[in-house]
Amino acid sequence: MVLISAQPYDYELPPPGCLALIIIDMQRDFMEPGGFGDALGNNVALLQAIVPTLKQLLDAFRVNGLPVFHTIECHRPDLSDCPPSKLNRGGEGLKIGDRGPMGRILVVGEPGNAIIPELAPLPGETVIEKPGKGAFCRTNLEALLQEKGITHLLITGVTTEVCVQTTMREANDRGFECLMVEDATESYFPEFKQATLEMVRAQGGILGWTAPAENILSKLSKPTSVESRT
Ligand code: C5J
């Protein structure tokens, strides 16, 4: 049995192949000036802190041949998958579909909608295009995970209290054992990140577990220990 030291208690790794890394919305639209996050008045520089840690996790999954799922929040060019309730929100700045310095905001295929180069998906890695905040909303993510026999998810990405938390709640309700990686998720609001981590692991892990990446990397970085878990 391989245990990850986590809160509120140790997280038991499943057999090889049953654990996936979920990377939520590490897109230029959220990470860089001129994108959606910036248009909403946020300091996008705050999100940069997690990139090296997330890259380490991604590399460890790749080296060990473990499944990785990236998501992007995006809409079709005609915005037919963007409900008015989403389209009309926000402040005075650019809205979804408007043209900004990185192309049309939150529209699939535009430069700003791409995943940042440091974490760009490799050929063969799944990218889930999601129109909602949660990665299970109007996507085939649940079917893909079931098809591959995945039962455990490490949840990372941005922003902690919006798309990351929504996805973790959706996954938890669907029976997945989820761990949010504390230093591989970030928010424009540090206090919201902290509150999210606390609410996830409160009440005996009502939504799942949290742990720093190091606790996971120390177990994944030895391919033999991954392979010997039978
Ligand atoms: C937001 C996200 N914050 N990826 N999206 O609108 O969290």
PDB file of C-alpha atoms and ligand atoms in Angstrom:
ATOM      1  CA  MET A   1       0.000   0.000   0.000  1.00  0.00           C
ATOM      2  CA  VAL A   2       1.374   3.452  -0.926  1.00  0.00           C
ATOM      3  CA  LEU A   3       0.173   6.295   1.264  1.00  0.00           C
ATOM      4  CA  ILE A   4       0.510  10.002   0.553  1.00  0.00           C
ATOM      5  CA  SER A   5       0.750  12.149   3.645  1.00  0.00           C
ATOM      6  CA  ALA A   6      -2.282  14.437   3.272  1.00  0.00           C
ATOM      7  CA  GLN A   7      -4.999  16.268   5.158  1.00  0.00           C
ATOM      8  CA  PRO A   8      -7.274  15.325   6.834  1.00  0.00           C
ATOM      9  CA  TYR A   9      -5.546  11.913   6.746  1.00  0.00           C
ATOM     10  CA  ASP A  10      -3.327   9.828   4.467  1.00  0.00           C
ATOM     11  CA  TYR A  11      -4.443   9.343   0.854  1.00  0.00           C
ATOM     12  CA  GLU A  12      -4.013   5.804  -0.404  1.00  0.00           C
ATOM     13  CA  LEU A  13      -2.789   5.495  -3.963  1.00  0.00           C
ATOM     14  CA  PRO A  14      -4.757   3.109  -6.153  1.00  0.00           C
ATOM     15  CA  PRO A  15      -3.143   0.464  -8.384  1.00  0.00           C
ATOM     16  CA  PRO A  16      -1.068   1.867 -11.272  1.00  0.00           C
ATOM     17  CA  GLY A  17      -3.151   3.369 -14.062  1.00  0.00           C
ATOM     18  CA  CYS A  18      -6.082   4.203 -11.770  1.00  0.00           C
ATOM     19  CA  LEU A  19      -4.658   7.595 -10.773  1.00  0.00           C
ATOM     20  CA  ALA A  20      -4.881  10.583 -13.132  1.00  0.00           C
ATOM     21  CA  LEU A  21      -3.535  14.113 -13.023  1.00  0.00           C
ATOM     22  CA  ILE A  22      -6.176  16.707 -13.879  1.00  0.00           C
ATOM     23  CA  ILE A  23      -4.790  20.110 -14.888  1.00  0.00           C
ATOM     24  CA  ILE A  24      -7.489  22.734 -14.991  1.00  0.00           C
ATOM     25  CA  ASP A  25      -7.371  25.719 -17.355  1.00  0.00           C
ATOM     26  CA  MET A  26      -3.663  26.646 -17.301  1.00  0.00           C
ATOM     27  CA  GLN A  27      -4.423  28.933 -20.220  1.00  0.00           C
ATOM     28  CA  ARG A  28      -3.014  32.247 -21.359  1.00  0.00           C
ATOM     29  CA  ASP A  29      -6.557  33.630 -20.928  1.00  0.00           C
ATOM     30  CA  PHE A  30      -6.151  33.264 -17.156  1.00  0.00           C
ATOM     31  CA  MET A  31      -2.383  33.562 -16.778  1.00  0.00           C
ATOM     32  CA  GLU A  32      -1.412  36.503 -18.984  1.00  0.00           C
ATOM     33  CA  PRO A  33      -2.291  40.181 -19.369  1.00  0.00           C
ATOM     34  CA  GLY A  34      -4.907  40.762 -22.072  1.00  0.00           C
ATOM     35  CA  GLY A  35      -6.930  37.594 -21.389  1.00  0.00           C
ATOM     36  CA  PHE A  36     -10.168  36.801 -19.587  1.00  0.00           C
ATOM     37  CA  GLY A  37      -8.747  36.979 -16.056  1.00  0.00           C
ATOM     38  CA  ASP A  38      -7.185  40.356 -16.748  1.00  0.00           C
ATOM     39  CA  ALA A  39     -10.403  41.633 -18.338  1.00  0.00           C
ATOM     40  CA  LEU A  40     -12.200  40.842 -15.089  1.00  0.00           C
ATOM     41  CA  GLY A  41      -9.769  43.092 -13.213  1.00  0.00           C
ATOM     42  CA  ASN A  42      -7.519  40.438 -11.677  1.00  0.00           C
ATOM     43  CA  ASN A  43      -3.763  40.506 -11.063  1.00  0.00           C
ATOM     44  CA  VAL A  44      -2.838  37.600 -13.310  1.00  0.00           C
ATOM     45  CA  ALA A  45       0.800  37.595 -12.139  1.00  0.00           C
ATOM     46  CA  LEU A  46      -0.354  35.908  -8.919  1.00  0.00           C
ATOM     47  CA  LEU A  47      -1.021  32.657 -10.797  1.00  0.00           C
ATOM     48  CA  GLN A  48       2.561  32.242 -12.041  1.00  0.00           C
ATOM     49  CA  ALA A  49       3.796  30.873  -8.702  1.00  0.00           C
ATOM     50  CA  ILE A  50       2.473  27.354  -9.321  1.00  0.00           C
ATOM     51  CA  VAL A  51       3.905  26.830 -12.810  1.00  0.00           C
ATOM     52  CA  PRO A  52       7.227  25.188 -11.771  1.00  0.00           C
ATOM     53  CA  THR A  53       5.518  22.879  -9.265  1.00  0.00           C
ATOM     54  CA  LEU A  54       2.834  21.883 -11.718  1.00  0.00           C
ATOM     55  CA  LYS A  55       5.490  21.212 -14.347  1.00  0.00           C
ATOM     56  CA  GLN A  56       7.300  18.910 -11.895  1.00  0.00           C
ATOM     57  CA  LEU A  57       4.090  16.959 -11.293  1.00  0.00           C
ATOM     58  CA  LEU A  58       3.349  16.786 -15.009  1.00  0.00           C
ATOM     59  CA  ASP A  59       6.871  15.540 -15.729  1.00  0.00           C
ATOM     60  CA  ALA A  60       6.573  12.891 -12.995  1.00  0.00           C
ATOM     61  CA  PHE A  61       3.311  11.626 -14.482  1.00  0.00           C
ATOM     62  CA  ARG A  62       4.833  11.559 -17.949  1.00  0.00           C
ATOM     63  CA  VAL A  63       7.979   9.738 -16.802  1.00  0.00           C
ATOM     64  CA  ASN A  64       5.873   7.128 -15.012  1.00  0.00           C
ATOM     65  CA  GLY A  65       3.468   6.742 -17.944  1.00  0.00           C
ATOM     66  CA  LEU A  66       0.489   7.814 -15.847  1.00  0.00           C
ATOM     67  CA  PRO A  67      -2.596   9.439 -17.392  1.00  0.00           C
ATOM     68  CA  VAL A  68      -2.857  13.217 -17.659  1.00  0.00           C
ATOM     69  CA  PHE A  69      -5.952  15.233 -18.561  1.00  0.00           C
ATOM     70  CA  HIS A  70      -5.738  18.924 -19.403  1.00  0.00           C
ATOM     71  CA  THR A  71      -8.809  21.129 -19.557  1.00  0.00           C
ATOM     72  CA  ILE A  72      -9.438  24.437 -21.251  1.00  0.00           C
ATOM     73  CA  GLU A  73     -12.345  26.757 -20.596  1.00  0.00           C
ATOM     74  CA  CYS A  74     -13.545  27.823 -24.009  1.00  0.00           C
ATOM     75  CA  HIS A  75     -16.479  28.577 -26.269  1.00  0.00           C
ATOM     76  CA  ARG A  76     -17.274  28.034 -29.915  1.00  0.00           C
ATOM     77  CA  PRO A  77     -16.619  31.040 -32.177  1.00  0.00           C
ATOM     78  CA  ASP A  78     -20.396  31.620 -32.528  1.00  0.00           C
ATOM     79  CA  LEU A  79     -20.719  31.507 -28.708  1.00  0.00           C
ATOM     80  CA  SER A  80     -23.681  29.145 -29.071  1.00  0.00           C
ATOM     81  CA  ASP A  81     -22.386  27.204 -26.045  1.00  0.00           C
ATOM     82  CA  CYS A  82     -22.132  30.296 -23.841  1.00  0.00           C
ATOM     83  CA  PRO A  83     -25.363  31.035 -21.983  1.00  0.00           C
ATOM     84  CA  PRO A  84     -26.377  34.699 -21.564  1.00  0.00           C
ATOM     85  CA  SER A  85     -25.964  34.244 -17.817  1.00  0.00           C
ATOM     86  CA  LYS A  86     -22.223  33.738 -18.412  1.00  0.00           C
ATOM     87  CA  LEU A  87     -21.818  36.103 -21.356  1.00  0.00           C
ATOM     88  CA  ASN A  88     -23.276  39.107 -19.585  1.00  0.00           C
ATOM     89  CA  ARG A  89     -21.278  38.810 -16.364  1.00  0.00           C
ATOM     90  CA  GLY A  90     -18.124  40.734 -15.577  1.00  0.00           C
ATOM     91  CA  GLY A  91     -17.204  44.345 -15.302  1.00  0.00           C
ATOM     92  CA  GLU A  92     -16.566  47.141 -17.730  1.00  0.00           C
ATOM     93  CA  GLY A  93     -13.733  45.343 -19.553  1.00  0.00           C
ATOM     94  CA  LEU A  94     -13.684  42.955 -22.501  1.00  0.00           C
ATOM     95  CA  LYS A  95     -16.285  40.207 -22.444  1.00  0.00           C
ATOM     96  CA  ILE A  96     -16.249  36.624 -23.729  1.00  0.00           C
ATOM     97  CA  GLY A  97     -15.994  36.730 -27.520  1.00  0.00           C
ATOM     98  CA  ASP A  98     -14.607  40.280 -27.663  1.00  0.00           C
ATOM     99  CA  ARG A  99     -11.308  40.769 -29.472  1.00  0.00           C
ATOM    100  CA  GLY A 100      -8.338  41.428 -27.190  1.00  0.00           C
ATOM    101  CA  PRO A 101      -4.571  41.491 -27.670  1.00  0.00           C
ATOM    102  CA  MET A 102      -4.448  37.646 -27.678  1.00  0.00           C
ATOM    103  CA  GLY A 103      -7.454  37.200 -29.963  1.00  0.00           C
ATOM    104  CA  ARG A 104     -11.084  36.678 -28.996  1.00  0.00           C
ATOM    105  CA  ILE A 105     -11.535  36.209 -25.253  1.00  0.00           C
ATOM    106  CA  LEU A 106     -12.182  32.598 -24.176  1.00  0.00           C
ATOM    107  CA  VAL A 107     -12.845  31.418 -27.743  1.00  0.00           C
ATOM    108  CA  VAL A 108     -11.403  28.064 -28.774  1.00  0.00           C
ATOM    109  CA  GLY A 109      -8.467  28.213 -31.168  1.00  0.00           C
ATOM    110  CA  GLU A 110      -7.533  31.809 -30.331  1.00  0.00           C
ATOM    111  CA  PRO A 111      -3.937  32.399 -29.141  1.00  0.00           C
ATOM    112  CA  GLY A 112      -5.106  33.477 -25.692  1.00  0.00           C
ATOM    113  CA  ASN A 113      -7.132  30.322 -25.228  1.00  0.00           C
ATOM    114  CA  ALA A 114      -4.104  28.057 -25.498  1.00  0.00           C
ATOM    115  CA  ILE A 115      -2.454  26.340 -22.565  1.00  0.00           C
ATOM    116  CA  ILE A 116       0.749  28.146 -21.524  1.00  0.00           C
ATOM    117  CA  PRO A 117       3.831  26.784 -23.332  1.00  0.00           C
ATOM    118  CA  GLU A 118       5.469  25.444 -20.135  1.00  0.00           C
ATOM    119  CA  LEU A 119       2.556  23.022 -19.624  1.00  0.00           C
ATOM    120  CA  ALA A 120       1.542  22.456 -23.239  1.00  0.00           C
ATOM    121  CA  PRO A 121      -0.036  19.032 -23.779  1.00  0.00           C
ATOM    122  CA  LEU A 122       2.008  16.391 -25.556  1.00  0.00           C
ATOM    123  CA  PRO A 123       0.515  14.492 -28.476  1.00  0.00           C
ATOM    124  CA  GLY A 124      -1.679  11.762 -27.017  1.00  0.00           C
ATOM    125  CA  GLU A 125      -2.595  13.670 -23.862  1.00  0.00           C
ATOM    126  CA  THR A 126      -6.292  14.430 -23.575  1.00  0.00           C
ATOM    127  CA  VAL A 127      -7.486  18.026 -23.641  1.00  0.00           C
ATOM    128  CA  ILE A 128     -11.055  18.500 -22.458  1.00  0.00           C
ATOM    129  CA  GLU A 129     -12.771  21.562 -23.928  1.00  0.00           C
ATOM    130  CA  LYS A 130     -15.251  22.740 -21.344  1.00  0.00           C
ATOM    131  CA  PRO A 131     -17.816  25.522 -21.656  1.00  0.00           C
ATOM    132  CA  GLY A 132     -18.531  25.592 -17.928  1.00  0.00           C
ATOM    133  CA  LYS A 133     -16.530  26.002 -14.781  1.00  0.00           C
ATOM    134  CA  GLY A 134     -16.647  22.312 -13.893  1.00  0.00           C
ATOM    135  CA  ALA A 135     -14.806  19.874 -16.163  1.00  0.00           C
ATOM    136  CA  PHE A 136     -17.684  17.374 -16.082  1.00  0.00           C
ATOM    137  CA  CYS A 137     -20.310  19.838 -17.329  1.00  0.00           C
ATOM    138  CA  ARG A 138     -21.183  19.106 -20.979  1.00  0.00           C
ATOM    139  CA  THR A 139     -17.957  17.135 -21.599  1.00  0.00           C
ATOM    140  CA  ASN A 140     -17.027  13.466 -22.005  1.00  0.00           C
ATOM    141  CA  LEU A 141     -14.576  13.521 -19.094  1.00  0.00           C
ATOM    142  CA  GLU A 142     -16.543  11.108 -16.898  1.00  0.00           C
ATOM    143  CA  ALA A 143     -16.878   8.596 -19.740  1.00  0.00           C
ATOM    144  CA  LEU A 144     -13.162   8.817 -20.542  1.00  0.00           C
ATOM    145  CA  LEU A 145     -12.147   8.270 -16.918  1.00  0.00           C
ATOM    146  CA  GLN A 146     -14.487   5.306 -16.571  1.00  0.00           C
ATOM    147  CA  GLU A 147     -13.260   3.822 -19.828  1.00  0.00           C
ATOM    148  CA  LYS A 148      -9.679   3.897 -18.523  1.00  0.00           C
ATOM    149  CA  GLY A 149     -10.614   2.551 -15.088  1.00  0.00           C
ATOM    150  CA  ILE A 150      -9.476   5.715 -13.327  1.00  0.00           C
ATOM    151  CA  THR A 151     -10.781   6.031  -9.776  1.00  0.00           C
ATOM    152  CA  HIS A 152      -8.425   8.584  -8.168  1.00  0.00           C
ATOM    153  CA  LEU A 153      -7.754  12.154  -9.293  1.00  0.00           C
ATOM    154  CA  LEU A 154      -5.083  14.684  -8.395  1.00  0.00           C
ATOM    155  CA  ILE A 155      -6.698  18.034  -9.069  1.00  0.00           C
ATOM    156  CA  THR A 156      -4.578  21.073  -9.988  1.00  0.00           C
ATOM    157  CA  GLY A 157      -4.719  24.301 -11.957  1.00  0.00           C
ATOM    158  CA  VAL A 158      -6.569  27.600 -11.824  1.00  0.00           C
ATOM    159  CA  THR A 159      -8.486  29.130 -10.277  1.00  0.00           C
ATOM    160  CA  THR A 160      -8.783  27.307  -6.983  1.00  0.00           C
ATOM    161  CA  GLU A 161     -12.213  28.449  -5.889  1.00  0.00           C
ATOM    162  CA  VAL A 162     -13.812  28.568  -9.339  1.00  0.00           C
ATOM    163  CA  CYS A 163     -12.985  25.884 -11.927  1.00  0.00           C
ATOM    164  CA  VAL A 164     -10.744  23.766  -9.708  1.00  0.00           C
ATOM    165  CA  GLN A 165     -13.165  23.527  -6.817  1.00  0.00           C
ATOM    166  CA  THR A 166     -16.195  23.091  -9.078  1.00  0.00           C
ATOM    167  CA  THR A 167     -14.448  20.208 -10.825  1.00  0.00           C
ATOM    168  CA  MET A 168     -13.477  18.593  -7.524  1.00  0.00           C
ATOM    169  CA  ARG A 169     -17.051  18.793  -6.274  1.00  0.00           C
ATOM    170  CA  GLU A 170     -18.362  17.294  -9.511  1.00  0.00           C
ATOM    171  CA  ALA A 171     -15.775  14.501  -9.356  1.00  0.00           C
ATOM    172  CA  ASN A 172     -16.477  13.767  -5.701  1.00  0.00           C
ATOM    173  CA  ASP A 173     -20.189  13.440  -6.414  1.00  0.00           C
ATOM    174  CA  ARG A 174     -19.367  10.974  -9.172  1.00  0.00           C
ATOM    175  CA  GLY A 175     -17.420   8.752  -6.781  1.00  0.00           C
ATOM    176  CA  PHE A 176     -13.834   9.725  -7.627  1.00  0.00           C
ATOM    177  CA  GLU A 177     -11.322   9.912  -4.757  1.00  0.00           C
ATOM    178  CA  CYS A 178      -9.890  13.395  -5.185  1.00  0.00           C
ATOM    179  CA  LEU A 179      -6.850  15.160  -3.786  1.00  0.00           C
ATOM    180  CA  MET A 180      -6.322  18.872  -4.448  1.00  0.00           C
ATOM    181  CA  VAL A 181      -2.608  19.633  -4.728  1.00  0.00           C
ATOM    182  CA  GLU A 182      -2.060  22.618  -2.466  1.00  0.00           C
ATOM    183  CA  ASP A 183       0.850  24.266  -4.283  1.00  0.00           C
ATOM    184  CA  ALA A 184      -0.290  23.298  -7.775  1.00  0.00           C
ATOM    185  CA  THR A 185      -3.472  25.361  -7.644  1.00  0.00           C
ATOM    186  CA  GLU A 186      -3.753  29.125  -7.420  1.00  0.00           C
ATOM    187  CA  SER A 187      -6.265  31.920  -7.151  1.00  0.00           C
ATOM    188  CA  TYR A 188      -6.342  35.648  -7.778  1.00  0.00           C
ATOM    189  CA  PHE A 189      -7.527  35.821  -4.155  1.00  0.00           C
ATOM    190  CA  PRO A 190      -5.145  34.153  -1.669  1.00  0.00           C
ATOM    191  CA  GLU A 191      -7.844  34.080   0.990  1.00  0.00           C
ATOM    192  CA  PHE A 192     -10.216  32.236  -1.345  1.00  0.00           C
ATOM    193  CA  LYS A 193      -7.541  29.633  -2.069  1.00  0.00           C
ATOM    194  CA  GLN A 194      -6.945  29.081   1.623  1.00  0.00           C
ATOM    195  CA  ALA A 195     -10.675  28.843   2.334  1.00  0.00           C
ATOM    196  CA  THR A 196     -11.132  26.355  -0.498  1.00  0.00           C
ATOM    197  CA  LEU A 197      -8.377  24.078   0.774  1.00  0.00           C
ATOM    198  CA  GLU A 198      -9.896  24.186   4.227  1.00  0.00           C
ATOM    199  CA  MET A 199     -13.439  23.471   3.068  1.00  0.00           C
ATOM    200  CA  VAL A 200     -12.277  20.525   0.930  1.00  0.00           C
ATOM    201  CA  ARG A 201     -10.647  18.730   3.844  1.00  0.00           C
ATOM    202  CA  ALA A 202     -13.033  19.850   6.631  1.00  0.00           C
ATOM    203  CA  GLN A 203     -15.510  17.433   8.201  1.00  0.00           C
ATOM    204  CA  GLY A 204     -13.266  14.427   7.728  1.00  0.00           C
ATOM    205  CA  GLY A 205     -12.551  15.209   4.080  1.00  0.00           C
ATOM    206  CA  ILE A 206     -16.053  16.044   2.961  1.00  0.00           C
ATOM    207  CA  LEU A 207     -14.828  16.711  -0.581  1.00  0.00           C
ATOM    208  CA  GLY A 208     -11.503  14.854  -0.438  1.00  0.00           C
ATOM    209  CA  TRP A 209      -7.896  15.459   0.505  1.00  0.00           C
ATOM    210  CA  THR A 210      -5.215  18.147   0.137  1.00  0.00           C
ATOM    211  CA  ALA A 211      -1.434  17.749   0.137  1.00  0.00           C
ATOM    212  CA  PRO A 212       1.631  19.608  -1.140  1.00  0.00           C
ATOM    213  CA  ALA A 213       3.149  18.332  -4.396  1.00  0.00           C
ATOM    214  CA  GLU A 214       6.305  17.174  -2.645  1.00  0.00           C
ATOM    215  CA  ASN A 215       4.363  14.498  -0.760  1.00  0.00           C
ATOM    216  CA  ILE A 216       3.198  13.083  -4.084  1.00  0.00           C
ATOM    217  CA  LEU A 217       6.442  13.547  -5.991  1.00  0.00           C
ATOM    218  CA  SER A 218       8.396  11.675  -3.340  1.00  0.00           C
ATOM    219  CA  LYS A 219       6.237   8.611  -4.098  1.00  0.00           C
ATOM    220  CA  LEU A 220       5.925   9.039  -7.866  1.00  0.00           C
ATOM    221  CA  SER A 221       9.534   9.916  -8.588  1.00  0.00           C
ATOM    222  CA  LYS A 222      10.586   6.292  -8.207  1.00  0.00           C
ATOM    223  CA  PRO A 223       9.133   4.366 -11.130  1.00  0.00           C
ATOM    224  CA  THR A 224       9.876   1.102  -9.340  1.00  0.00           C
ATOM    225  CA  SER A 225       7.653   2.007  -6.397  1.00  0.00           C
ATOM    226  CA  VAL A 226       4.838   2.901  -8.800  1.00  0.00           C
ATOM    227  CA  GLU A 227       5.243  -0.363 -10.673  1.00  0.00           C
ATOM    228  CA  SER A 228       5.526  -2.472  -7.528  1.00  0.00           C
ATOM    229  CA  ARG A 229       2.124  -1.422  -6.221  1.00  0.00           C
ATOM    230  CA  THR A 230       0.121  -4.521  -7.025  1.00  0.00           C
TER     231      THR A 230
HETATM  232  C1  C5J B   1     -12.674  31.361 -14.097  1.00  0.00           C
HETATM  233  C2  C5J B   1     -11.433  29.302 -14.031  1.00  0.00           C
HETATM  234  N1  C5J B   1     -12.151  31.807 -12.958  1.00  0.00           N
HETATM  235  N2  C5J B   1     -10.705  28.524 -14.815  1.00  0.00           N
HETATM  236  N3  C5J B   1     -12.254  30.196 -14.652  1.00  0.00           N
HETATM  237  O1  C5J B   1     -13.530  31.993 -14.646  1.00  0.00           O
HETATM  238  O2  C5J B   1     -11.350  29.263 -12.821  1.00  0.00           O
END
